[in-house]
Amino acid sequence: MYHGETVFSKIIDGTIPSRKVYEDDHVLAFHDIEPKADVHVLIIPKKKYVSFNDFTQEASDTEISSFYRTIQKIAEDLGIADSGYRLITNHGANAGQEVFHFHVHMIVRRHKD
Ligand code: AMP
């Protein structure tokens, strides 16, 4: 159950600012406020899902497939689709999920040597 508002629902409604990299009717992507890598983008469905469990159990097949296809399109837009990136979802307390609005981290840590 989604509890009221989260920092990400406030980013969606514009109450909290973000550095957007992509937006359509269903998906929003923005830079993480505390980037842990050279590229650290968060990708979220605009509809309120608490977690990976909630998204995969409650979203339609169309929502799920289009969400992941949009992630791939964002990677293309960022120019990292071929060079590579990591996708991470922290699900629940034991994974250290901090924001209870389902999201995917897109991360590129470039080699410094
Ligand atoms: P997680 O641990 O998977 O829930 O990750 C939550 C992420 O949200 C962290 O990497 C935070 O740095 C990021 N975050 C928290 N608040 C904001 C914000 N206002 N704008 C952008 N990213 C945020």
CSV table of C-alpha atoms and ligand atoms in Angstrom, one decimal:
chain,number,residue,atom,x,y,z
A,1,MET,CA,0.0,0.0,0.0
A,2,TYR,CA,1.4,3.4,-1.1
A,3,HIS,CA,1.5,5.7,1.9
A,4,GLY,CA,0.5,9.3,1.0
A,5,GLU,CA,3.2,11.2,-0.8
A,6,THR,CA,6.9,10.3,-1.2
A,7,VAL,CA,9.8,12.4,-2.4
A,8,PHE,CA,9.3,10.8,-5.9
A,9,SER,CA,5.6,11.5,-6.0
A,10,LYS,CA,6.5,15.1,-5.2
A,11,ILE,CA,9.0,15.2,-8.0
A,12,ILE,CA,6.3,13.9,-10.4
A,13,ASP,CA,3.8,16.6,-9.3
A,14,GLY,CA,6.6,19.3,-9.4
A,15,THR,CA,6.5,20.1,-5.7
A,16,ILE,CA,10.2,19.0,-5.4
A,17,PRO,CA,12.5,20.0,-8.3
A,18,SER,CA,14.6,17.4,-10.2
A,19,ARG,CA,17.0,17.3,-13.1
A,20,LYS,CA,14.9,15.5,-15.6
A,21,VAL,CA,16.5,13.4,-18.4
A,22,TYR,CA,13.2,11.9,-19.8
A,23,GLU,CA,9.5,12.3,-19.4
A,24,ASP,CA,6.4,10.9,-21.0
A,25,ASP,CA,2.8,10.3,-19.8
A,26,HIS,CA,3.9,7.2,-17.8
A,27,VAL,CA,7.6,7.4,-17.0
A,28,LEU,CA,9.9,10.0,-15.5
A,29,ALA,CA,13.7,9.8,-15.3
A,30,PHE,CA,15.9,12.2,-13.4
A,31,HIS,CA,19.5,12.5,-12.0
A,32,ASP,CA,20.0,11.0,-8.5
A,33,ILE,CA,20.5,13.9,-6.0
A,34,GLU,CA,23.5,12.0,-4.5
A,35,PRO,CA,25.1,10.3,-7.5
A,36,LYS,CA,27.1,7.2,-6.7
A,37,ALA,CA,28.7,7.0,-10.2
A,38,ASP,CA,29.4,9.2,-13.2
A,39,VAL,CA,25.9,8.4,-14.5
A,40,HIS,CA,23.3,7.8,-11.9
A,41,VAL,CA,19.7,8.2,-13.2
A,42,LEU,CA,16.5,7.1,-11.5
A,43,ILE,CA,13.7,5.9,-13.6
A,44,ILE,CA,10.2,5.7,-12.1
A,45,PRO,CA,6.6,4.9,-13.3
A,46,LYS,CA,4.4,7.9,-12.7
A,47,LYS,CA,1.7,5.7,-11.2
A,48,LYS,CA,2.2,5.0,-7.5
A,49,TYR,CA,3.8,1.6,-6.8
A,50,VAL,CA,5.6,1.1,-3.6
A,51,SER,CA,8.2,-1.5,-4.7
A,52,PHE,CA,9.2,-4.1,-7.2
A,53,ASN,CA,6.7,-6.5,-5.6
A,54,ASP,CA,3.9,-4.0,-5.9
A,55,PHE,CA,4.8,-3.1,-9.5
A,56,THR,CA,5.1,-6.7,-10.8
A,57,GLN,CA,2.0,-7.8,-8.9
A,58,GLU,CA,-0.3,-4.8,-9.6
A,59,ALA,CA,0.8,-3.3,-13.0
A,60,SER,CA,-0.6,-4.6,-16.3
A,61,ASP,CA,1.7,-6.6,-18.6
A,62,THR,CA,1.6,-3.6,-21.0
A,63,GLU,CA,2.7,-1.2,-18.2
A,64,ILE,CA,5.6,-3.5,-17.2
A,65,SER,CA,6.8,-4.1,-20.7
A,66,SER,CA,6.6,-0.5,-21.8
A,67,PHE,CA,8.3,0.6,-18.6
A,68,TYR,CA,11.3,-1.6,-19.3
A,69,ARG,CA,11.3,-0.6,-23.0
A,70,THR,CA,11.4,3.0,-22.0
A,71,ILE,CA,14.4,2.3,-19.8
A,72,GLN,CA,16.2,1.0,-22.9
A,73,LYS,CA,15.2,4.1,-24.8
A,74,ILE,CA,16.6,6.3,-22.1
A,75,ALA,CA,19.9,4.4,-22.3
A,76,GLU,CA,19.9,5.1,-26.1
A,77,ASP,CA,19.2,8.8,-25.4
A,78,LEU,CA,22.0,9.0,-22.9
A,79,GLY,CA,24.4,7.3,-25.4
A,80,ILE,CA,25.2,4.4,-23.1
A,81,ALA,CA,23.1,1.7,-24.7
A,82,ASP,CA,26.0,0.0,-26.4
A,83,SER,CA,28.8,0.8,-24.0
A,84,GLY,CA,26.9,-0.6,-21.0
A,85,TYR,CA,25.3,0.3,-17.7
A,86,ARG,CA,23.9,-1.3,-14.6
A,87,LEU,CA,20.2,-1.5,-13.6
A,88,ILE,CA,19.5,-1.8,-9.9
A,89,THR,CA,16.3,-2.0,-8.0
A,90,ASN,CA,16.4,-2.1,-4.2
A,91,HIS,CA,13.3,-4.0,-3.0
A,92,GLY,CA,12.3,-3.7,0.6
A,93,ALA,CA,14.1,-3.1,3.9
A,94,ASN,CA,16.7,-5.8,3.6
A,95,ALA,CA,17.9,-4.2,0.3
A,96,GLY,CA,18.1,-0.8,1.8
A,97,GLN,CA,15.2,0.7,-0.2
A,98,GLU,CA,14.9,4.3,1.0
A,99,VAL,CA,12.2,5.7,-1.2
A,100,PHE,CA,9.0,3.7,-1.3
A,101,HIS,CA,8.0,4.6,-4.8
A,102,PHE,CA,9.2,1.8,-7.2
A,103,HIS,CA,12.3,2.9,-9.1
A,104,VAL,CA,15.2,1.6,-11.1
A,105,HIS,CA,18.8,3.0,-10.8
A,106,MET,CA,20.7,3.3,-14.1
A,107,ILE,CA,24.4,3.5,-13.3
A,108,VAL,CA,27.6,3.9,-15.2
A,109,ARG,CA,30.9,3.9,-13.4
A,110,ARG,CA,33.5,4.8,-15.9
A,111,HIS,CA,36.9,3.1,-15.6
A,112,LYS,CA,39.5,5.7,-14.3
A,113,ASP,CA,42.6,3.7,-15.3
B,1,AMP,P1,16.8,3.5,-2.9
B,1,AMP,O1,17.8,3.2,-1.8
B,1,AMP,O2,16.9,2.4,-4.0
B,1,AMP,O3,15.4,3.7,-2.3
B,1,AMP,O4,17.3,4.8,-3.6
B,1,AMP,C1,16.8,6.1,-3.4
B,1,AMP,C2,17.6,7.0,-4.1
B,1,AMP,O5,16.9,8.3,-4.2
B,1,AMP,C3,19.0,7.4,-3.5
B,1,AMP,O6,20.0,7.1,-4.4
B,1,AMP,C4,18.9,8.9,-3.2
B,1,AMP,O7,20.1,9.6,-3.4
B,1,AMP,C5,17.8,9.3,-4.2
B,1,AMP,N1,17.1,10.5,-3.9
B,1,AMP,C6,16.5,10.8,-2.7
B,1,AMP,N2,15.9,12.0,-2.8
B,1,AMP,C7,16.1,12.5,-4.0
B,1,AMP,C8,15.7,13.7,-4.7
B,1,AMP,N3,15.0,14.7,-4.2
B,1,AMP,N4,16.1,13.8,-6.0
B,1,AMP,C9,16.8,12.8,-6.6
B,1,AMP,N5,17.2,11.7,-6.0
B,1,AMP,C10,16.8,11.5,-4.8
